[in-house]
Amino acid sequence: MSQPVTAGVAEVVLHLARAQRDLGWAVTVVCPPGPLADRARAAGVAVRAWPARRHPGPGTAAEVVRLRRVLRDVAPDVVHLHSSKAGLAGRLVVRGRRPTLFQPHLWSFDTATGPLRRAARTWERLAARWTHQLVCVSDDELAAGRAAGVAGPAEVVCNGVDVDRFRPRDRLTARRRLGLPDVPTAVCVGRLAPLKGQDRLLAAWPEVRAKVPDARLVLVGDGPMAARWRAACDDESVRWWGHDESVADLYTAADVVVLPSRAEGMALVPLEAMASGRSVVAFDVSGVRQSVGEAGAVLPPGDVAALADAVAVRLADPDAADLEGAHGRRRVELLFDRRQAADHIATLVDKLLVGAR
């Protein structure tokens, strides 16, 4: 069950559903209408519609009622809840009466402020009694949960990527296919929203251009801040690419991939970039240090000057950046192949079901 229907969470849910279907399990994806539901149906996975907004609000009570009807019809042996919103509604409905896994993909209290932050921490502590297995996507995410007082059995199952889809390819060929010039290129993939921090990268970009005058920045994604940020940017070296499901070529076209996020659980973008053999520059938010290793630069969160310097260094010396990318490819093959994650989740589900019986 998932509320997000796009981006990283949806990608994880879809892969797990396919992998469990291939094990012979009867799998149903419960989510709002959208890309996740469409892709799951196309893959032959059963889907049940659950209209729900991304954030809690006045309509949450009605969403819980609708979810209760869905789960009553499906009658699952085990429930796997992805994201804080699904974790809220799902645990209010199930209340521990069926084996329940909860995978936050970034704690809600890590992005909330003020009274909402306190309420989210309190809820997660209380809801732990209805969680048979907490699944965190990074060591940092688990540590944040424990620091907030979230108790109970927990495992870290790092996100993984398709190492066949994302693999090193020829940069010049990709640029020609995409219509991009053969110049030093930074790529940033993500929803255009404050959490993803593209405004920080845009703030750093003039300094990058001062050091590497022919540099180009490609922003891949759409979101609530797209119009405002684009209107405020008059730099012709910035390409606003928009949403694109086929990002493999865009990683290949890059000299460096940038993740300027304010918060993450464990982002897929660095892993996809590393699998593609590309260097990564990212702020040190949850999961980044664990994923990137020697494949690039991990910077103090919010340090725009350091971001500009790290990006410029790699654009000015693509051979050194490619060496980091080669380290990243080996690291992903060893630690972040998504088949490993699917096997780990399947083992956890098996253990829960054996215990329930």
GROMACS .gro file of C-alpha atoms in nm:
model
  357
    1MET     CA    1   0.000   0.000   0.000
    2SER     CA    2   0.139   0.340  -0.100
    3GLN     CA    3   0.020   0.699  -0.117
    4PRO     CA    4   0.295   0.830  -0.349
    5VAL     CA    5   0.230   0.713  -0.704
    6THR     CA    6   0.539   0.863  -0.867
    7ALA     CA    7   0.915   0.886  -0.810
    8GLY     CA    8   1.120   0.672  -0.574
    9VAL     CA    9   0.857   0.525  -0.342
   10ALA     CA   10   0.642   0.415  -0.634
   11GLU     CA   11   0.945   0.261  -0.804
   12VAL     CA   12   1.025   0.055  -0.493
   13VAL     CA   13   0.663  -0.057  -0.451
   14LEU     CA   14   0.635  -0.163  -0.814
   15HIS     CA   15   0.956  -0.366  -0.806
   16LEU     CA   16   0.859  -0.544  -0.483
   17ALA     CA   17   0.514  -0.624  -0.623
   18ARG     CA   18   0.664  -0.775  -0.938
   19ALA     CA   19   0.923  -0.973  -0.744
   20GLN     CA   20   0.662  -1.115  -0.505
   21ARG     CA   21   0.429  -1.199  -0.791
   22ASP     CA   22   0.717  -1.392  -0.950
   23LEU     CA   23   0.748  -1.590  -0.625
   24GLY     CA   24   0.391  -1.708  -0.679
   25TRP     CA   25   0.236  -1.478  -0.420
   26ALA     CA   26  -0.101  -1.311  -0.472
   27VAL     CA   27  -0.006  -0.943  -0.463
   28THR     CA   28  -0.237  -0.641  -0.461
   29VAL     CA   29  -0.115  -0.282  -0.484
   30VAL     CA   30  -0.346  -0.040  -0.302
   31CYS     CA   31  -0.284   0.322  -0.403
   32PRO     CA   32  -0.446   0.636  -0.547
   33PRO     CA   33  -0.512   0.642  -0.923
   34GLY     CA   34  -0.204   0.745  -1.118
   35PRO     CA   35   0.122   0.618  -1.267
   36LEU     CA   36   0.187   0.351  -1.002
   37ALA     CA   37  -0.156   0.193  -1.054
   38ASP     CA   38  -0.119   0.209  -1.432
   39ARG     CA   39   0.227   0.051  -1.431
   40ALA     CA   40   0.124  -0.219  -1.184
   41ARG     CA   41  -0.173  -0.321  -1.399
   42ALA     CA   42   0.048  -0.326  -1.707
   43ALA     CA   43   0.281  -0.562  -1.521
   44GLY     CA   44  -0.006  -0.798  -1.438
   45VAL     CA   45  -0.031  -0.699  -1.070
   46ALA     CA   46  -0.374  -0.655  -0.913
   47VAL     CA   47  -0.460  -0.297  -0.814
   48ARG     CA   48  -0.723  -0.153  -0.584
   49ALA     CA   49  -0.793   0.219  -0.594
   50TRP     CA   50  -0.753   0.416  -0.272
   51PRO     CA   51  -0.812   0.789  -0.333
   52ALA     CA   52  -0.594   0.971  -0.082
   53ARG     CA   53  -0.407   1.300  -0.063
   54ARG     CA   54  -0.033   1.316   0.001
   55HIS     CA   55  -0.060   1.486   0.342
   56PRO     CA   56  -0.297   1.443   0.638
   57GLY     CA   57  -0.589   1.682   0.654
   58PRO     CA   58  -0.965   1.708   0.703
   59GLY     CA   59  -1.022   1.428   0.451
   60THR     CA   60  -0.804   1.173   0.630
   61ALA     CA   61  -1.096   1.022   0.822
   62ALA     CA   62  -1.281   0.950   0.497
   63GLU     CA   63  -0.963   0.802   0.350
   64VAL     CA   64  -0.937   0.564   0.646
   65VAL     CA   65  -1.298   0.453   0.595
   66ARG     CA   66  -1.236   0.388   0.225
   67LEU     CA   67  -0.922   0.193   0.306
   68ARG     CA   68  -1.108  -0.022   0.558
   69ARG     CA   69  -1.349  -0.130   0.285
   70VAL     CA   70  -1.064  -0.212   0.046
   71LEU     CA   71  -0.873  -0.421   0.299
   72ARG     CA   72  -1.190  -0.601   0.404
   73ASP     CA   73  -1.243  -0.707   0.043
   74VAL     CA   74  -0.880  -0.804  -0.021
   75ALA     CA   75  -0.838  -0.983   0.316
   76PRO     CA   76  -0.457  -0.991   0.301
   77ASP     CA   77  -0.234  -1.224   0.502
   78VAL     CA   78   0.019  -0.943   0.544
   79VAL     CA   79   0.011  -0.566   0.487
   80HIS     CA   80   0.315  -0.366   0.373
   81LEU     CA   81   0.270   0.009   0.419
   82HIS     CA   82   0.492   0.248   0.221
   83SER     CA   83   0.526   0.615   0.323
   84SER     CA   84   0.405   0.803   0.627
   85LYS     CA   85   0.055   0.867   0.490
   86ALA     CA   86  -0.006   0.500   0.410
   87GLY     CA   87   0.148   0.417   0.748
   88LEU     CA   88  -0.101   0.645   0.920
   89ALA     CA   89  -0.416   0.522   0.745
   90GLY     CA   90  -0.310   0.158   0.723
   91ARG     CA   91  -0.222   0.117   1.088
   92LEU     CA   92  -0.541   0.296   1.197
   93VAL     CA   93  -0.736   0.038   0.997
   94VAL     CA   94  -0.541  -0.280   1.072
   95ARG     CA   95  -0.434  -0.196   1.429
   96GLY     CA   96  -0.199  -0.491   1.447
   97ARG     CA   97  -0.463  -0.755   1.372
   98ARG     CA   98  -0.267  -0.869   1.067
   99PRO     CA   99   0.112  -0.888   1.024
  100THR     CA  100   0.212  -0.534   0.931
  101LEU     CA  101   0.532  -0.396   0.781
  102PHE     CA  102   0.582  -0.021   0.778
  103GLN     CA  103   0.842   0.143   0.553
  104PRO     CA  104   0.844   0.523   0.601
  105HIS     CA  105   1.084   0.614   0.316
  106LEU     CA  106   1.159   0.932   0.519
  107TRP     CA  107   0.999   1.001   0.856
  108SER     CA  108   0.721   1.257   0.850
  109PHE     CA  109   0.871   1.433   1.154
  110ASP     CA  110   1.192   1.494   0.956
  111THR     CA  111   1.010   1.730   0.722
  112ALA     CA  112   0.741   1.878   0.951
  113THR     CA  113   0.793   2.176   1.182
  114GLY     CA  114   0.645   2.310   1.505
  115PRO     CA  115   0.338   2.138   1.654
  116LEU     CA  116   0.299   1.912   1.349
  117ARG     CA  117   0.651   1.776   1.402
  118ARG     CA  118   0.575   1.698   1.767
  119ALA     CA  119   0.246   1.534   1.671
  120ALA     CA  120   0.418   1.320   1.407
  121ARG     CA  121   0.681   1.197   1.653
  122THR     CA  122   0.412   1.113   1.908
  123TRP     CA  123   0.207   0.925   1.649
  124GLU     CA  124   0.504   0.719   1.531
  125ARG     CA  125   0.589   0.620   1.888
  126LEU     CA  126   0.230   0.511   1.953
  127ALA     CA  127   0.183   0.338   1.617
  128ALA     CA  128   0.490   0.122   1.676
  129ARG     CA  129   0.267  -0.113   1.879
  130TRP     CA  130   0.075  -0.186   1.557
  131THR     CA  131   0.393  -0.242   1.354
  132HIS     CA  132   0.525  -0.597   1.350
  133GLN     CA  133   0.823  -0.504   1.135
  134LEU     CA  134   0.971  -0.160   1.074
  135VAL     CA  135   1.170  -0.142   0.750
  136CYS     CA  136   1.411   0.150   0.708
  137VAL     CA  137   1.593   0.225   0.383
  138SER     CA  138   1.913   0.346   0.551
  139ASP     CA  139   2.100   0.330   0.879
  140ASP     CA  140   2.036   0.703   0.920
  141GLU     CA  141   1.661   0.655   0.889
  142LEU     CA  142   1.660   0.383   1.154
  143ALA     CA  143   1.873   0.596   1.386
  144ALA     CA  144   1.631   0.888   1.344
  145GLY     CA  145   1.339   0.662   1.434
  146ARG     CA  146   1.510   0.528   1.743
  147ALA     CA  147   1.606   0.881   1.851
  148ALA     CA  148   1.239   0.977   1.824
  149GLY     CA  149   1.142   0.687   2.050
  150VAL     CA  150   1.006   0.451   1.783
  151ALA     CA  151   1.047   0.102   1.929
  152GLY     CA  152   0.990  -0.249   1.799
  153PRO     CA  153   1.158  -0.492   1.558
  154ALA     CA  154   1.342  -0.310   1.279
  155GLU     CA  155   1.557  -0.396   0.979
  156VAL     CA  156   1.751  -0.181   0.735
  157VAL     CA  157   1.677  -0.279   0.376
  158CYS     CA  158   1.862  -0.033   0.156
  159ASN     CA  159   1.698   0.081  -0.164
  160GLY     CA  160   1.826  -0.087  -0.477
  161VAL     CA  161   1.828  -0.014  -0.849
  162ASP     CA  162   1.808  -0.207  -1.174
  163VAL     CA  163   2.176  -0.256  -1.262
  164ASP     CA  164   2.082  -0.372  -1.611
  165ARG     CA  165   1.868  -0.070  -1.697
  166PHE     CA  166   2.116   0.173  -1.542
  167ARG     CA  167   2.466   0.094  -1.663
  168PRO     CA  168   2.762   0.284  -1.808
  169ARG     CA  169   2.711   0.391  -2.169
  170ASP     CA  170   2.872   0.634  -2.411
  171ARG     CA  171   2.823   0.995  -2.300
  172LEU     CA  172   2.852   1.158  -2.643
  173THR     CA  173   2.599   0.920  -2.799
  174ALA     CA  174   2.349   0.999  -2.521
  175ARG     CA  175   2.397   1.373  -2.567
  176ARG     CA  176   2.337   1.349  -2.939
  177ARG     CA  177   2.025   1.140  -2.884
  178LEU     CA  178   1.890   1.395  -2.636
  179GLY     CA  179   1.990   1.699  -2.841
  180LEU     CA  180   2.229   1.825  -2.572
  181PRO     CA  181   2.556   2.003  -2.656
  182ASP     CA  182   2.885   1.825  -2.591
  183VAL     CA  183   2.993   2.051  -2.304
  184PRO     CA  184   3.048   1.998  -1.928
  185THR     CA  185   2.705   1.895  -1.801
  186ALA     CA  186   2.550   1.862  -1.455
  187VAL     CA  187   2.219   1.679  -1.421
  188CYS     CA  188   1.973   1.701  -1.130
  189VAL     CA  189   1.677   1.460  -1.125
  190GLY     CA  190   1.388   1.513  -0.886
  191ARG     CA  191   1.050   1.666  -0.814
  192LEU     CA  192   1.073   2.045  -0.825
  193ALA     CA  193   0.979   2.105  -0.462
  194PRO     CA  194   1.151   2.265  -0.161
  195LEU     CA  195   1.239   1.927  -0.010
  196LYS     CA  196   1.449   1.836  -0.315
  197GLY     CA  197   1.651   2.157  -0.293
  198GLN     CA  198   1.693   2.258  -0.657
  199ASP     CA  199   1.679   2.620  -0.538
  200ARG     CA  200   2.012   2.559  -0.362
  201LEU     CA  201   2.165   2.425  -0.681
  202LEU     CA  202   2.035   2.725  -0.875
  203ALA     CA  203   2.191   2.952  -0.613
  204ALA     CA  204   2.524   2.774  -0.656
  205TRP     CA  205   2.513   2.769  -1.035
  206PRO     CA  206   2.651   3.121  -1.107
  207GLU     CA  207   2.968   3.029  -0.915
  208VAL     CA  208   2.994   2.703  -1.110
  209ARG     CA  209   2.968   2.901  -1.434
  210ALA     CA  210   3.233   3.145  -1.316
  211LYS     CA  211   3.475   2.853  -1.284
  212VAL     CA  212   3.352   2.651  -1.585
  213PRO     CA  213   3.205   2.907  -1.830
  214ASP     CA  214   3.070   2.656  -2.083
  215ALA     CA  215   2.895   2.441  -1.819
  216ARG     CA  216   2.531   2.340  -1.861
  217LEU     CA  217   2.274   2.235  -1.600
  218VAL     CA  218   1.982   2.004  -1.684
  219LEU     CA  219   1.696   1.999  -1.430
  220VAL     CA  220   1.484   1.687  -1.483
  221GLY     CA  221   1.144   1.689  -1.313
  222ASP     CA  222   0.829   1.886  -1.248
  223GLY     CA  223   0.651   1.997  -0.935
  224PRO     CA  224   0.489   2.276  -0.738
  225MET     CA  225   0.791   2.510  -0.757
  226ALA     CA  226   0.857   2.468  -1.129
  227ALA     CA  227   0.691   2.790  -1.247
  228ARG     CA  228   0.833   3.010  -0.969
  229TRP     CA  229   1.190   2.884  -0.995
  230ARG     CA  230   1.189   2.899  -1.372
  231ALA     CA  231   1.054   3.254  -1.374
  232ALA     CA  232   1.332   3.361  -1.137
  233CYS     CA  233   1.605   3.203  -1.349
  234ASP     CA  234   1.727   3.394  -1.654
  235ASP     CA  235   2.040   3.182  -1.711
  236GLU     CA  236   2.036   3.029  -2.058
  237SER     CA  237   2.279   2.759  -1.945
  238VAL     CA  238   2.000   2.602  -1.735
  239ARG     CA  239   1.780   2.355  -1.924
  240TRP     CA  240   1.437   2.290  -1.773
  241TRP     CA  241   1.379   1.938  -1.901
  242GLY     CA  242   1.050   1.859  -1.727
  243HIS     CA  243   0.926   1.520  -1.612
  244ASP     CA  244   1.077   1.221  -1.791
  245GLU     CA  245   1.030   0.853  -1.703
  246SER     CA  246   1.326   0.756  -1.924
  247VAL     CA  247   1.611   0.903  -1.722
  248ALA     CA  248   1.884   0.651  -1.809
  249ASP     CA  249   2.006   0.857  -2.105
  250LEU     CA  250   2.006   1.173  -1.894
  251TYR     CA  251   2.236   1.014  -1.636
  252THR     CA  252   2.459   0.892  -1.918
  253ALA     CA  253   2.477   1.243  -2.066
  254ALA     CA  254   2.600   1.389  -1.737
  255ASP     CA  255   2.953   1.451  -1.615
  256VAL     CA  256   2.818   1.481  -1.261
  257VAL     CA  257   2.477   1.418  -1.102
  258VAL     CA  258   2.370   1.651  -0.819
  259LEU     CA  259   2.139   1.579  -0.525
  260PRO     CA  260   2.082   1.904  -0.329
  261SER     CA  261   1.799   1.764  -0.112
  262ARG     CA  262   1.705   1.897   0.230
  263ALA     CA  263   1.595   1.550   0.347
  264GLU     CA  264   1.579   1.193   0.216
  265GLY     CA  265   1.539   0.836   0.342
  266MET     CA  266   1.780   0.687   0.091
  267ALA     CA  267   1.740   0.854  -0.247
  268LEU     CA  268   1.733   0.645  -0.564
  269VAL     CA  269   1.891   0.920  -0.777
  270PRO     CA  270   2.249   0.875  -0.646
  271LEU     CA  271   2.218   0.498  -0.683
  272GLU     CA  272   2.089   0.526  -1.041
  273ALA     CA  273   2.365   0.772  -1.125
  274MET     CA  274   2.631   0.545  -0.973
  275ALA     CA  275   2.493   0.244  -1.160
  276SER     CA  276   2.529   0.456  -1.475
  277GLY     CA  277   2.894   0.518  -1.392
  278ARG     CA  278   2.853   0.884  -1.302
  279SER     CA  279   3.002   1.087  -1.018
  280VAL     CA  280   2.760   1.220  -0.753
  281VAL     CA  281   2.763   1.543  -0.552
  282ALA     CA  282   2.512   1.552  -0.266
  283PHE     CA  283   2.438   1.707   0.069
  284ASP     CA  284   2.487   1.481   0.369
  285VAL     CA  285   2.122   1.401   0.440
  286SER     CA  286   1.986   1.063   0.548
  287GLY     CA  287   2.125   0.772   0.348
  288VAL     CA  288   2.361   0.973   0.126
  289ARG     CA  289   2.690   0.889   0.294
  290GLN     CA  290   2.590   0.521   0.313
  291SER     CA  291   2.504   0.509  -0.056
  292VAL     CA  292   2.769   0.730  -0.220
  293GLY     CA  293   3.091   0.616  -0.054
  294GLU     CA  294   3.385   0.702  -0.284
  295ALA     CA  295   3.160   0.774  -0.581
  296GLY     CA  296   3.164   1.152  -0.537
  297ALA     CA  297   3.139   1.428  -0.279
  298VAL     CA  298   2.917   1.432   0.031
  299LEU     CA  299   2.886   1.789   0.157
  300PRO     CA  300   2.764   1.962   0.475
  301PRO     CA  301   2.386   2.010   0.439
  302GLY     CA  302   2.298   2.345   0.288
  303ASP     CA  303   2.657   2.457   0.214
  304VAL     CA  304   2.592   2.625  -0.122
  305ALA     CA  305   2.954   2.740  -0.164
  306ALA     CA  306   3.082   2.385  -0.114
  307LEU     CA  307   2.819   2.261  -0.358
  308ALA     CA  308   2.935   2.504  -0.626
  309ASP     CA  309   3.300   2.410  -0.574
  310ALA     CA  310   3.237   2.033  -0.581
  311VAL     CA  311   3.029   2.051  -0.899
  312ALA     CA  312   3.278   2.281  -1.073
  313VAL     CA  313   3.574   2.057  -0.986
  314ARG     CA  314   3.408   1.758  -1.149
  315LEU     CA  315   3.295   1.949  -1.456
  316ALA     CA  316   3.648   2.083  -1.502
  317ASP     CA  317   3.808   1.737  -1.467
  318PRO     CA  318   3.574   1.480  -1.624
  319ASP     CA  319   3.837   1.203  -1.611
  320ALA     CA  320   3.857   1.228  -1.233
  321ALA     CA  321   3.477   1.238  -1.217
  322ASP     CA  322   3.457   0.925  -1.431
  323LEU     CA  323   3.693   0.747  -1.192
  324GLU     CA  324   3.449   0.822  -0.912
  325GLY     CA  325   3.170   0.697  -1.136
  326ALA     CA  326   3.355   0.367  -1.187
  327HIS     CA  327   3.383   0.330  -0.807
  328GLY     CA  328   3.010   0.396  -0.786
  329ARG     CA  329   2.923   0.130  -1.040
  330ARG     CA  330   3.114  -0.134  -0.846
  331ARG     CA  331   2.955  -0.020  -0.521
  332VAL     CA  332   2.603  -0.048  -0.660
  333GLU     CA  333   2.668  -0.394  -0.804
  334LEU     CA  334   2.792  -0.511  -0.466
  335LEU     CA  335   2.549  -0.339  -0.228
  336PHE     CA  336   2.247  -0.189  -0.405
  337ASP     CA  337   2.119  -0.434  -0.664
  338ARG     CA  338   1.742  -0.418  -0.619
  339ARG     CA  339   1.713  -0.796  -0.635
  340GLN     CA  340   1.891  -0.811  -0.299
  341ALA     CA  341   1.633  -0.573  -0.149
  342ALA     CA  342   1.343  -0.779  -0.284
  343ASP     CA  343   1.489  -1.101  -0.142
  344HIS     CA  344   1.537  -0.936   0.198
  345ILE     CA  345   1.178  -0.812   0.209
  346ALA     CA  346   1.046  -1.154   0.104
  347THR     CA  347   1.239  -1.313   0.391
  348LEU     CA  348   1.092  -1.067   0.640
  349VAL     CA  349   0.739  -1.136   0.514
  350ASP     CA  350   0.794  -1.512   0.540
  351LYS     CA  351   0.908  -1.475   0.900
  352LEU     CA  352   0.604  -1.267   0.989
  353LEU     CA  353   0.366  -1.518   0.838
  354VAL     CA  354   0.532  -1.811   1.011
  355GLY     CA  355   0.505  -1.626   1.340
  356ALA     CA  356   0.140  -1.544   1.279
  357ARG     CA  357   0.056  -1.907   1.207
   0.00000   0.00000   0.00000
